[in-house]
């Protein structure tokens, strides 16, 4: 399911995108009414730390999750209870703008990434909106590990 994170959940939004989940991150200027409307129109799960907002969503039958913790790890775990995380590896979606990434030819990417990266990495992805290149590294390894941990933690609870 697609997600809408409110203004307070920037880190969570970034991580959900890295996990491949279509995540709308609310700008500061959006009101609660705007958020409810976007969630309803785009059929997104509204995710917030604001009890009142969640209550209003539920009244309108908009699916919503109240995030009860400030720990990113616990927030991800909470999300994992509500939505299914894609099985394929991260780097399917830009963490900055939510645009789906495209795989790019290594020769083309080589001209646009640091030399050491160009030498040591085989696969590259590109965000056509941010014109940013992505590749697997320590950061994505951490994400993969985190997702695996979420899966096993949830399994233990079941
Ligand atoms: Zn982007």
Coordinates of N, CA, C and O and ligand atoms in Angstrom, one line a residue, residues 94-99 101 127-132 134, ligand 1:
X94 N 13.7 6.8 -5.6 CA 14.5 7.8 -5.1 C 14.1 8.2 -3.7 O 13.0 8.5 -3.4
X95 N 15.1 8.3 -2.8 CA 14.8 8.6 -1.4 C 14.5 10.1 -1.2 O 14.0 10.6 -0.2
X96 N 14.9 10.9 -2.2 CA 14.6 12.4 -2.1 C 13.3 12.8 -2.7 O 12.6 13.6 -2.1
X97 N 12.9 12.2 -3.8 CA 11.7 12.7 -4.5 C 10.7 11.6 -4.7 O 9.6 11.9 -5.3
X98 N 10.9 10.3 -4.4 CA 10.0 9.2 -4.6 C 9.8 8.7 -6.0 O 9.0 7.9 -6.3
X99 N 10.5 9.3 -6.9 CA 10.4 8.8 -8.3 C 11.1 7.4 -8.5 O 12.1 7.2 -7.9
X101 N 13.4 4.6 -9.7 CA 14.7 4.7 -10.3 C 14.8 3.8 -11.5 O 14.1 2.8 -11.6
X127 N 18.0 8.6 -10.9 CA 16.7 9.3 -10.7 C 16.6 10.4 -11.8 O 17.3 11.4 -11.7
X128 N 15.6 10.2 -12.7 CA 15.5 11.2 -13.8 C 15.0 12.6 -13.3 O 15.2 13.6 -13.9
X129 N 14.4 12.6 -12.1 CA 13.9 13.9 -11.6 C 15.0 14.7 -10.9 O 15.2 15.8 -11.2
X130 N 15.8 14.0 -10.0 CA 16.9 14.7 -9.3 C 18.2 14.6 -10.1 O 19.2 15.2 -9.7
X131 N 18.2 13.9 -11.1 CA 19.5 13.6 -11.9 C 20.6 13.1 -11.0 O 21.7 13.5 -11.1
X132 N 20.2 12.2 -10.0 CA 21.1 11.7 -9.1 C 21.4 10.2 -9.4 O 20.4 9.4 -9.7
X134 N 22.6 6.3 -8.1 CA 22.6 5.5 -6.9 C 23.4 4.2 -7.2 O 23.4 3.8 -8.4
Ligands
LIG1 ZN1 14.8 11.9 -7.1

